[in-house]
Short mmCIF file of C-alpha atoms and ligand atoms in Angstrom, two decimals:
data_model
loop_
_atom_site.label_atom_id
_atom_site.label_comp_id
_atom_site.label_asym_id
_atom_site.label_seq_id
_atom_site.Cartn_x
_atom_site.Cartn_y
_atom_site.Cartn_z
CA UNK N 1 0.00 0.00 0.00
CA UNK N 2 1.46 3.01 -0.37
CA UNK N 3 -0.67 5.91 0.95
CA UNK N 4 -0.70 9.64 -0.14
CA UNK N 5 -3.79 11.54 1.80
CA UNK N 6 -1.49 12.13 5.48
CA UNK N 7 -4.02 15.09 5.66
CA UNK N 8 -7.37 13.68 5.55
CA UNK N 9 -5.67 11.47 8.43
CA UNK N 10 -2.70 9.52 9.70
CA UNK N 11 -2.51 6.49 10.88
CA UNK N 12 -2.10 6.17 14.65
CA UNK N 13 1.26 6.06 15.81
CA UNK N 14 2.64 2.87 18.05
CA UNK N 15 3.55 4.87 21.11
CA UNK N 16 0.31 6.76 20.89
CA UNK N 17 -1.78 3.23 20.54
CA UNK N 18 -0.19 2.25 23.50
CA UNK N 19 -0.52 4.90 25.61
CA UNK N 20 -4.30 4.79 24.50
CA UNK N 21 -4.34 1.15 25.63
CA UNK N 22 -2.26 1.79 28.98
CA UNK N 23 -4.88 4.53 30.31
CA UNK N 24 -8.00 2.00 28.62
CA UNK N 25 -6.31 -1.07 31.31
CA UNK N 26 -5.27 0.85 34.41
CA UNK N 27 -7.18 3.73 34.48
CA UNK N 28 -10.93 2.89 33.28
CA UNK N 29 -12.12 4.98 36.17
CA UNK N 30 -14.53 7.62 36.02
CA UNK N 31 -12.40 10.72 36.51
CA UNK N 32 -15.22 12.65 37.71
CA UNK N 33 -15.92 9.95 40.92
CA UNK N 34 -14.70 10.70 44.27
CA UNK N 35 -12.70 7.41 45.32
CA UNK N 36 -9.14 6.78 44.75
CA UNK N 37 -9.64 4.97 41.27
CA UNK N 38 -11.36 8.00 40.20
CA UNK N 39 -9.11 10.41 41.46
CA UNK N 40 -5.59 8.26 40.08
CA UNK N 41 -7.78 8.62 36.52
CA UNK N 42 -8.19 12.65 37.30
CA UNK N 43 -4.77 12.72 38.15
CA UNK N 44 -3.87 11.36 34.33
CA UNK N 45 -5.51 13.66 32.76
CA UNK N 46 -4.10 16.16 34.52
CA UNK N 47 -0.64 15.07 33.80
CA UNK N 48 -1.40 14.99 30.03
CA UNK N 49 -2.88 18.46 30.24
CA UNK N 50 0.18 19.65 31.53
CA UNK N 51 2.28 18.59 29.25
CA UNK N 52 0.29 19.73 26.77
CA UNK N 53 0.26 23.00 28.20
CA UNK N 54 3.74 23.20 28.13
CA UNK N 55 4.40 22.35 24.59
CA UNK N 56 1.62 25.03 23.78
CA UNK N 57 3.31 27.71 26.67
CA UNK N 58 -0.05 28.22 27.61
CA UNK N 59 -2.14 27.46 30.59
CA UNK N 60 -3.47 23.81 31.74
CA UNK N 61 -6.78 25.95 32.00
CA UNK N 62 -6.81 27.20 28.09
CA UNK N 63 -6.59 23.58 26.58
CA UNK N 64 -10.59 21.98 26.39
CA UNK N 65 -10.58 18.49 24.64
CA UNK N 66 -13.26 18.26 22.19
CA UNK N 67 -13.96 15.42 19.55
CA UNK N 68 -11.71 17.29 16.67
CA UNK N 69 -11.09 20.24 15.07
CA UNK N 70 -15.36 20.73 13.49
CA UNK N 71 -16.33 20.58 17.30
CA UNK N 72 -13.50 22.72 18.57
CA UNK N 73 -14.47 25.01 15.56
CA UNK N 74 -17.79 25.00 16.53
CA UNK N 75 -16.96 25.64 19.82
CA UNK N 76 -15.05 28.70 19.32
CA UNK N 77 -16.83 30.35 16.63
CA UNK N 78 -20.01 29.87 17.89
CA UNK N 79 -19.32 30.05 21.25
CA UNK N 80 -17.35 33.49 21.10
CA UNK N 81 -20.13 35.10 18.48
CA UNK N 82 -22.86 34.58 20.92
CA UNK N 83 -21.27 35.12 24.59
CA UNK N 84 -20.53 38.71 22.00
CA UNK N 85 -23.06 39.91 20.56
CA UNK N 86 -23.71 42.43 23.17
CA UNK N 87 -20.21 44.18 21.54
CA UNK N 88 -21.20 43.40 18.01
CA UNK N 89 -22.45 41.08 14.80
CA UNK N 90 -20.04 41.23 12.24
CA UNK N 91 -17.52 37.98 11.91
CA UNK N 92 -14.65 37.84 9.10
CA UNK N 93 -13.25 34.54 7.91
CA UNK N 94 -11.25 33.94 4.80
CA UNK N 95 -11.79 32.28 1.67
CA UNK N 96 -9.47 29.89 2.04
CA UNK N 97 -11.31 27.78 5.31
CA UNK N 98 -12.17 24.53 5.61
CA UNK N 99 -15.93 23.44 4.93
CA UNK N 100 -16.56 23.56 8.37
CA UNK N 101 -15.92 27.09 8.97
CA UNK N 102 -18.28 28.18 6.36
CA UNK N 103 -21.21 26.04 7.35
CA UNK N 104 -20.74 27.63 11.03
CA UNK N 105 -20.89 30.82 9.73
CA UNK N 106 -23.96 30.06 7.17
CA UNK N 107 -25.40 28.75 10.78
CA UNK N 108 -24.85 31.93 12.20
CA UNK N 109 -26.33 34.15 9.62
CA UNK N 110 -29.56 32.86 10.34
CA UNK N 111 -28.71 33.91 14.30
CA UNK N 112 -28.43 37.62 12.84
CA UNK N 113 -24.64 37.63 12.64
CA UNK N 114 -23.08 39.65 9.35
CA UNK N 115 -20.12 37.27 8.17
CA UNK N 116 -17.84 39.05 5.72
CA UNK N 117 -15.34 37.59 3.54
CA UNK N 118 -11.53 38.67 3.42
CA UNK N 119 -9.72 38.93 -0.16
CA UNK N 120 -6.61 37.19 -0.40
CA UNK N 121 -3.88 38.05 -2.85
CA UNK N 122 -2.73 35.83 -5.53
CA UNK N 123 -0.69 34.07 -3.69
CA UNK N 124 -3.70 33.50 -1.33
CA UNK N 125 -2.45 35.22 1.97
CA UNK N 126 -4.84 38.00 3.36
CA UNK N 127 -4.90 40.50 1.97
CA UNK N 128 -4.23 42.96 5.08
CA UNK N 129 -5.32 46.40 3.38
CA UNK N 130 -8.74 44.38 2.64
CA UNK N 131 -8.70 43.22 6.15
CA UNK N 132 -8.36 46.91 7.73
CA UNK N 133 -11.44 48.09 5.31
CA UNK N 134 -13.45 44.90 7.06
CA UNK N 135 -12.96 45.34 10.29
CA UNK N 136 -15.14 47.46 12.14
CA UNK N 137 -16.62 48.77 15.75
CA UNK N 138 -18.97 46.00 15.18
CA UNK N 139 -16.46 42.99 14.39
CA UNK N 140 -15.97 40.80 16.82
CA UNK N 141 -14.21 37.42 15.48
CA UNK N 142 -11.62 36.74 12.74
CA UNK N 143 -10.97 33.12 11.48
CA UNK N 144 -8.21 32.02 9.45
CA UNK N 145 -6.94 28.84 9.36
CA UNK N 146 -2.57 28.10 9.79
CA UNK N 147 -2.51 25.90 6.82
CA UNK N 148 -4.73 25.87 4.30
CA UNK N 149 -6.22 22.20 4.07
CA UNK N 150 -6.45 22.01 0.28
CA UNK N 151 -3.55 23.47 -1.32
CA UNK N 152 -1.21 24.10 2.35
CA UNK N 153 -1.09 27.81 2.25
CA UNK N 154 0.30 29.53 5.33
CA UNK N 155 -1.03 32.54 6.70
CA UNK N 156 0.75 34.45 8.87
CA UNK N 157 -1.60 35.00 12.00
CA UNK N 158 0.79 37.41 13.69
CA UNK N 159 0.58 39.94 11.56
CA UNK N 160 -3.09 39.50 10.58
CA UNK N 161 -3.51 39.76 14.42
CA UNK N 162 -1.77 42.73 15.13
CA UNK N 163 -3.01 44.29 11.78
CA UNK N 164 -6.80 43.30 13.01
CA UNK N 165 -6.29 45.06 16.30
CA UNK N 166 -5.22 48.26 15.64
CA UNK N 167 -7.91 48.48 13.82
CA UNK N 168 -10.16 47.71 16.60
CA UNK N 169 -8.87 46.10 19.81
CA UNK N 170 -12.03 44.34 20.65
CA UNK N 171 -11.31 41.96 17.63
CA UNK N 172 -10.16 38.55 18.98
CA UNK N 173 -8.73 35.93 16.44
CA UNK N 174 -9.74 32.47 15.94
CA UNK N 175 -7.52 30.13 14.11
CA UNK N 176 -8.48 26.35 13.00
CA UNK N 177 -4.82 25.20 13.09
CA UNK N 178 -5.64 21.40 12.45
CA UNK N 179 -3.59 21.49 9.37
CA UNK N 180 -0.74 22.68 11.06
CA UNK N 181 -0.08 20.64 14.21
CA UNK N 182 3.01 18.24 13.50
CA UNK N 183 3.79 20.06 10.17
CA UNK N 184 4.88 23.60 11.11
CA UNK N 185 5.46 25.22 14.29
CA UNK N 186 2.59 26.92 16.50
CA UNK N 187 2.94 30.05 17.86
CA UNK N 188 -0.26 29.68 20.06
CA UNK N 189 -0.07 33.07 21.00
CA UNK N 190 -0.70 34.40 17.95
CA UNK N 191 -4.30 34.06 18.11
CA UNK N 192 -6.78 33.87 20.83
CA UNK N 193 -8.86 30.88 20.47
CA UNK N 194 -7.35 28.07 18.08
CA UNK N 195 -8.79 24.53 16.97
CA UNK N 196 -6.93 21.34 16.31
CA UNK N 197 -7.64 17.36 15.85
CA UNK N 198 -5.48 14.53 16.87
CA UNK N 199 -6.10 12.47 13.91
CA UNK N 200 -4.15 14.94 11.69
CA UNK N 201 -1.17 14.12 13.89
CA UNK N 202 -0.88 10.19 14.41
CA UNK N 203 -3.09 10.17 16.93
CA UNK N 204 -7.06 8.53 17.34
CA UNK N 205 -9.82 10.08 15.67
CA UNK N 206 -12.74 11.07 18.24
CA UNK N 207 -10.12 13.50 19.90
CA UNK N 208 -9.30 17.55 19.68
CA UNK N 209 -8.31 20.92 21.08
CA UNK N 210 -9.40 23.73 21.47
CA UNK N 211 -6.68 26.59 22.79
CA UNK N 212 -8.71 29.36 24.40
CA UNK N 213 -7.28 32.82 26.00
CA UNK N 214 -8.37 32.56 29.35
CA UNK N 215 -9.33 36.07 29.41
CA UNK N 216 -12.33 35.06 27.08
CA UNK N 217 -15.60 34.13 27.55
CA UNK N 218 -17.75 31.28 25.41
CA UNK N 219 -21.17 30.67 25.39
CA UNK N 220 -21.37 26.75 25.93
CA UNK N 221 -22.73 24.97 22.67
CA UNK N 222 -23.73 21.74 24.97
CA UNK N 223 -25.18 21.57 28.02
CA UNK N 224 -24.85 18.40 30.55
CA UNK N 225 -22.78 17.86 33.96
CA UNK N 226 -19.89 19.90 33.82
CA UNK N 227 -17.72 19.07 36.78
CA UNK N 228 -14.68 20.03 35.84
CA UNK N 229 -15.50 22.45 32.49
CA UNK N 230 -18.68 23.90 31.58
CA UNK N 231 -17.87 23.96 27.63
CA UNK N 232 -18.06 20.36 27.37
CA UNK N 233 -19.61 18.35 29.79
CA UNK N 234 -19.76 14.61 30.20
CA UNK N 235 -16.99 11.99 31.48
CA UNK N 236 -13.92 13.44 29.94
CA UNK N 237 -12.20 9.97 27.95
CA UNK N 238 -9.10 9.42 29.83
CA UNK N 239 -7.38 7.15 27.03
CA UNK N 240 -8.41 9.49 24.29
CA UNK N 241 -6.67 12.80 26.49
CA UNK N 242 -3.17 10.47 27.61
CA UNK N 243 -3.06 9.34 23.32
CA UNK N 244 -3.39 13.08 22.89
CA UNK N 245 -1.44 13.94 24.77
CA UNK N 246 1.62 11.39 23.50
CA UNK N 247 0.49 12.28 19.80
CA UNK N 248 1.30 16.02 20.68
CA UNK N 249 4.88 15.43 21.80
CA UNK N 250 5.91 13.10 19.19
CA UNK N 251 4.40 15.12 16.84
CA UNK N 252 5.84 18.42 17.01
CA UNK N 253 9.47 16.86 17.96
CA UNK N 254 12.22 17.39 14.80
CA UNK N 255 9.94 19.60 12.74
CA UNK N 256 12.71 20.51 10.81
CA UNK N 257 14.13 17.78 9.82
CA UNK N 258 10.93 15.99 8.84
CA UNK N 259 9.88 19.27 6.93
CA UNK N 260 13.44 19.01 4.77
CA UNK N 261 12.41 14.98 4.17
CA UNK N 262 9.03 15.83 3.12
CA UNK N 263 10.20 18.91 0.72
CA UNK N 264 12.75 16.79 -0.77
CA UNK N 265 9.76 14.38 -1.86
CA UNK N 266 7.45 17.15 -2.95
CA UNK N 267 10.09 18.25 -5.01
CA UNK N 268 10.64 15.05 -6.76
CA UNK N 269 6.89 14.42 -6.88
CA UNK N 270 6.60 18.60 -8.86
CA UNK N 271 9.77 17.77 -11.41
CA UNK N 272 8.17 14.84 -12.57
CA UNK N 273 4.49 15.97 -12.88
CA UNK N 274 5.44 19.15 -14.37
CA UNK N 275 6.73 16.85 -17.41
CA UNK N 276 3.03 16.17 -18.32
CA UNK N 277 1.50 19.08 -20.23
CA UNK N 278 -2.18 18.17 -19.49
CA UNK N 279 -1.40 18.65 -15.54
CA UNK N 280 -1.50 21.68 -13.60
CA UNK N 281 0.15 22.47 -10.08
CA UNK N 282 -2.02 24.35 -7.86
CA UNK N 283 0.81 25.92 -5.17
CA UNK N 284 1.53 29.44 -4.24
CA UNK N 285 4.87 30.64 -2.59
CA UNK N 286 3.18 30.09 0.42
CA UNK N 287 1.61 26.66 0.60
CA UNK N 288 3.73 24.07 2.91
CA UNK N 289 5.46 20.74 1.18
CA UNK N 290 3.40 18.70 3.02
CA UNK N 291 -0.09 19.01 1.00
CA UNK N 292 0.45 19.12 -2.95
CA UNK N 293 -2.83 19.63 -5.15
CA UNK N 294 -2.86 19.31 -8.84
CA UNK N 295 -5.38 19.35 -11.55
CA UNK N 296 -5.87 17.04 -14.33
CA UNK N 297 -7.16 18.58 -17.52
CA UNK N 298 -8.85 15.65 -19.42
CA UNK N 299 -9.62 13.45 -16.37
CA UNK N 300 -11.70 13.30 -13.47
CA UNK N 301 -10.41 13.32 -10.28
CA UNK N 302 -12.77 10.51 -8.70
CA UNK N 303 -11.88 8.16 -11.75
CA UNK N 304 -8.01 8.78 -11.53
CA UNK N 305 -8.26 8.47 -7.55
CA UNK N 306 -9.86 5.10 -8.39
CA UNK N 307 -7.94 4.11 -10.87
CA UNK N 308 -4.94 4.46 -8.76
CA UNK N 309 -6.90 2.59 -6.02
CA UNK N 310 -6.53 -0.39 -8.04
CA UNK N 311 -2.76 -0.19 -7.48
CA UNK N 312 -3.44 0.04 -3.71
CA UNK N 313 -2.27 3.75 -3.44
CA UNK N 314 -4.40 6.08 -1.96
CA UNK N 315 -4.76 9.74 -2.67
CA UNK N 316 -7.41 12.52 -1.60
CA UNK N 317 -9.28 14.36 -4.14
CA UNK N 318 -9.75 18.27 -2.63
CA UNK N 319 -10.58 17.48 1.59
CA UNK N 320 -11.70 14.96 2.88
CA UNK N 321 -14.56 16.20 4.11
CA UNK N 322 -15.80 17.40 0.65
CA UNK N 323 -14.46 14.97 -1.24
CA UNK N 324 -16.13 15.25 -5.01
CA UNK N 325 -16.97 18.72 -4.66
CA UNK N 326 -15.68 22.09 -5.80
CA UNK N 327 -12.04 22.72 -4.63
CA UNK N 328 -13.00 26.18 -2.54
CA UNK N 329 -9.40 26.89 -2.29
CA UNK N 330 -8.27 26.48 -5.79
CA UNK N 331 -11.41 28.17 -7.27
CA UNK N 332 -10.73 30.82 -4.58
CA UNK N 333 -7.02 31.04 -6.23
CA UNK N 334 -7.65 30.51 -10.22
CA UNK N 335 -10.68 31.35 -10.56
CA UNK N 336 -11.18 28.78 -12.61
CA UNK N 337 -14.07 26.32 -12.37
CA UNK N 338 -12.63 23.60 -14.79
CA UNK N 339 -9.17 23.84 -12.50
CA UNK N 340 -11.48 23.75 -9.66
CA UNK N 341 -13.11 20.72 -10.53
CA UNK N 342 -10.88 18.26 -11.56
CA UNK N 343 -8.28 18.40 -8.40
CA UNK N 344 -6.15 15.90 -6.57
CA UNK N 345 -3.93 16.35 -3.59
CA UNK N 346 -1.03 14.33 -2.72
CA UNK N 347 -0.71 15.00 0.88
CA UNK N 348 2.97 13.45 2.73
CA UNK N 349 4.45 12.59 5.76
CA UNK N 350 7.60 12.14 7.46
CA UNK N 351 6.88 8.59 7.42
CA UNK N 352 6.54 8.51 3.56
CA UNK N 353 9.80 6.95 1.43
CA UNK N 354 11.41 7.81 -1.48
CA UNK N 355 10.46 4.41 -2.66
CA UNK N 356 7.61 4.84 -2.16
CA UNK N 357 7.17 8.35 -4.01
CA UNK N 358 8.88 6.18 -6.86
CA UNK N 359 6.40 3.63 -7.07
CA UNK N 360 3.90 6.04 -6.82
CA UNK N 361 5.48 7.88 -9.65
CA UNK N 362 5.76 4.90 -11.83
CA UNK N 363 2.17 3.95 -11.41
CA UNK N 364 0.92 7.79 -12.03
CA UNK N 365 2.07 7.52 -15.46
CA UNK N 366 0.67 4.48 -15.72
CA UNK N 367 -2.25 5.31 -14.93
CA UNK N 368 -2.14 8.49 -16.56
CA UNK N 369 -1.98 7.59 -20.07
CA UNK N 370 -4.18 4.48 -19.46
CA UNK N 371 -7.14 7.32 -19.06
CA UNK N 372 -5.82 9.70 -21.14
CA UNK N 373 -5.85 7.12 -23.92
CA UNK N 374 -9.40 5.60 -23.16
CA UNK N 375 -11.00 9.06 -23.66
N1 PMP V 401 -10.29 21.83 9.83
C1 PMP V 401 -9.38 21.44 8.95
C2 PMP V 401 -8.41 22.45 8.39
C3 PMP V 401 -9.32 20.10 8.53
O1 PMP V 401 -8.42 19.72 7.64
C4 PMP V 401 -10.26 19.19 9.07
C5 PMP V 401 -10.26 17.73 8.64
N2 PMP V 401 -10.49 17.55 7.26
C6 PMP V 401 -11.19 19.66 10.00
C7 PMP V 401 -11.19 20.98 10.36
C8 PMP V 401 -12.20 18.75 10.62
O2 PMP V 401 -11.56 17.95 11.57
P1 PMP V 401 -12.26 16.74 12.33
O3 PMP V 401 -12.30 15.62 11.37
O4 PMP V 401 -11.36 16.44 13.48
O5 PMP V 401 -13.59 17.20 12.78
#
C-alpha cells in the first residue's frame, strides 16, 4: 500500500496506541468519581494536560478536549459570536477555510450575525489592506486557518492579528490550526482561540483541542454535567486525552528535519508531474510541502483516484470532508471552475519513502496515459 492523503488522516502512531491502551487497562475509572480509582484517573488527565500546556506555553486551563477540530471550531466560533453579541455582529473569515468554517458561519447568519469575507492576494495570503477596510466597531471574530487544508497555504496570523487590532482592539482571532499541528510550528499566541484534531497528527480520531485565552468568555454549545468544564460536559475519555497527549509530543518533535524529508519528496513528486502538459500544479509561494494539489485537464479526479486505487495507493481528491466537490481553495485562487473541478492532492508525511514516491510515480504515469488514452 502506499498511501498519499497524510491530511485527511494519519494512521495512529505505536507509542500513541499504547498509551491509549495503557490509560484503557489501568485507568478505566470515572475521573469525575470521588474514590481513589477516580481520582488516580483525574490525576492522568491532569498530567497529560500539563504537558500539553507546556508544549503550547499556555495554561493547563486554556486547553478543552473536544472530539476534533469541526467541534472545537464550533466551539469557538459559535461560542465566542454569541457570549458577543452584546459588543457586536459582524464575523470575518477567509476564503481559504475549511468546509466547516463556512457552514458555522452560514449557521450563524440565520442567528443575525453579518459574516464578511476577506480577499486574499494571488498568492492567497490575506490581503491585510482588505482586512483593515473589514474590520469594524462591530467585528468581533476573525478566522483564518494556519494551513490551508487544500492546497497548504500559510497565513501568517501574527501579523493578521496585530493588523486586526489596531484596527479595533475588541477583535479577537480564531484560528483552525488542524492542518498545522506536527507540520509547522505553532505560535499559540498568535491568536486567541485556536482549533486542532489529533487524527491529523498520528493520533485517534474522536479527539481535539481547542486553545482558548483565558481572558475570554464562550457561550457553551452543549449543556450536561460539567464538573470540571462547563464547555463540554460529560466523562472526559481518559485514554483518548493520555493518546493526545503522546500524539502532541511526538508530533511536534524534529519539525525541521521531517519538513526538509518531506520537501525533498514534494520536489521530486513537482519535477516529474510538471513533465506532463495536461497537468497543472495548484501551489503558491506560500503553501507548505506537506499538501500538494494538482489538476488534471482531461480526467476526473474521482476516476483517476480510483484508478490508482486499483494499485493500492491512496490519494485525496480536494478534503476529505468534501471529497467530489468544488475545490473552494483552488477556485478561490484561479478562478477557474474547470481547475477547480478536476483536483487531486497528494498530501505526505515524514513517514513517507522515497520508494515509495517512486512507485507512486511509476504507477501515475501508468495510470495516466491508461485514461488519457481511453478518452
Ligand atoms: N479543519 C481542517 C483544516 C481540517 O483539515 C479538518 C479535517 N479535514 C477539519 C477541520 C475537521 O476535523 P475533524 O475531522 O477532526 O472534525
Amino acid at each position: 500500500m502506499i498511501y498519499l492523503d497524510y491530511s485527511a488522516t494519519t494512521p495512529v502512531a505505536y507509542d500513541v496506541l499504547e498509551s491509549f491502551n495503557k490509560a484503557n487497562k489501568d485507568f478505566f475509572a470515572n475521573p469525575n468519581s470521588l474514590y481513589r480509582l477516580g481520582v488516580k484517573s483525574k490525576e492522568l488527565i491532569t498530567s497529560a494536560t500539563k504537558q500539553i500546556s507546556d508544549i503550547f506555553n499556555c495554561l493547563e486551563s486554556e486547553i478543552i478536549y473536544t472530539s476534533g477540530a469541526t467541534e472545537s471550531n464550533n466551539m469557538a466560533i459559535i461560542g465566542y459570536a454569541l457570549a458577543n453579541r452584546n459588543k457586536g455582529t459582524h464575523i470575518i473569515v477567509s476564503k481559504l477555510e475549511h468546509p466547516s468554517v463556512y457552514k458555522i458561519c452560514d449557521y450563524l447568519s440565520t442567528q443575525g450575525f453579518q459574516i464578511d469575507y476577506v480577499n486574499h492576494d494571488e498568492e492567497g495570503i490575506v490581503d491585510l489592506e482588505d482586512l483593515k477596510k473589514k474590520v469594524n466597531e462591530k467585528t468581533i471574530l476573525i478566522s483564518v486557518c494556519l494551513i490551508n487544508s487544500e492546497m497548504g497555504i500559510r497565513q501568517p496570523l501574527k501579523m493578521i492579528r496585530q493588523i486586526a487590532k489596531k484596527q479595533s482592539s475588541q477583535v479577537v482571532i480564531h484560528s483552525d490550526m488542524t492542518q498545522g499541528l506536527g507540520k509547522v510550528p505553532i505560535n499559540i499566541h498568535d491568536v486567541d482561540l485556536a482549533s486542532f484534531s489529533l487524527h491529523k497528527v498520528y493520533g485517534p480520531k474522536g479527539i481535539g483541542l481547542l486553545y482558548k485565552n483565558s481572558r475570554l468568555i464562550l457561550e457553551p454549545i452543549m449543556y450536561g454535567s460539567s464538573k470540571n468544564n462547563n464547555l463540554r460536559p460529560g466523562t472526559p475519555s481518559v485514554p483518548l486525552i493520555a493518546a493526545a497527549s503522546k500524539a502532541i509530543r511526538l508530533g511536534t518533535s524534529d519539525l525541521d528535519r521531517k519538513e526538509v524529508f518531506v520537501k525533498r519528496l514534494n520536489e521530486k513528486i513537482i519535477k516529474k508531474l510538471t513533465t506532463y502538459e495536461d497537468i497543472l500544479i495548484n501551489k503558491t509561494k506560500y503553501s507548505i510541502p506537506h499538501i500538494l494539489n494538482i489538476s488534471l485537464k482531461n480526467i476526473k479526479s474521482e476516476t483517476f483516484v480510483h484508478a490508482m486505487e486499483e494499485y493500492d495507493i491512496y490519494l485525496g481528491t480536494n478534503t476529505a470532508c468534501s471529497s467530489g466537490e468544488l475545490s473552494t481553495s483552488v477556485m478561490a485562487i484561479y478562478n477557474d471552475k474547470k481547475r477547480a473541478s478536476s483536483t487531486i492532492r497528494i498530501s505526505l508525511s515524514y513517514l513517507t519513502t522515497t520508494d515509495e514516491i517512486n512507485r507512486f510515480l511509476n504507477y501515475f504515469d501508468v495510470v495516466f496515459k491508461k485514461l488519457n488514452e481511453l478518452k
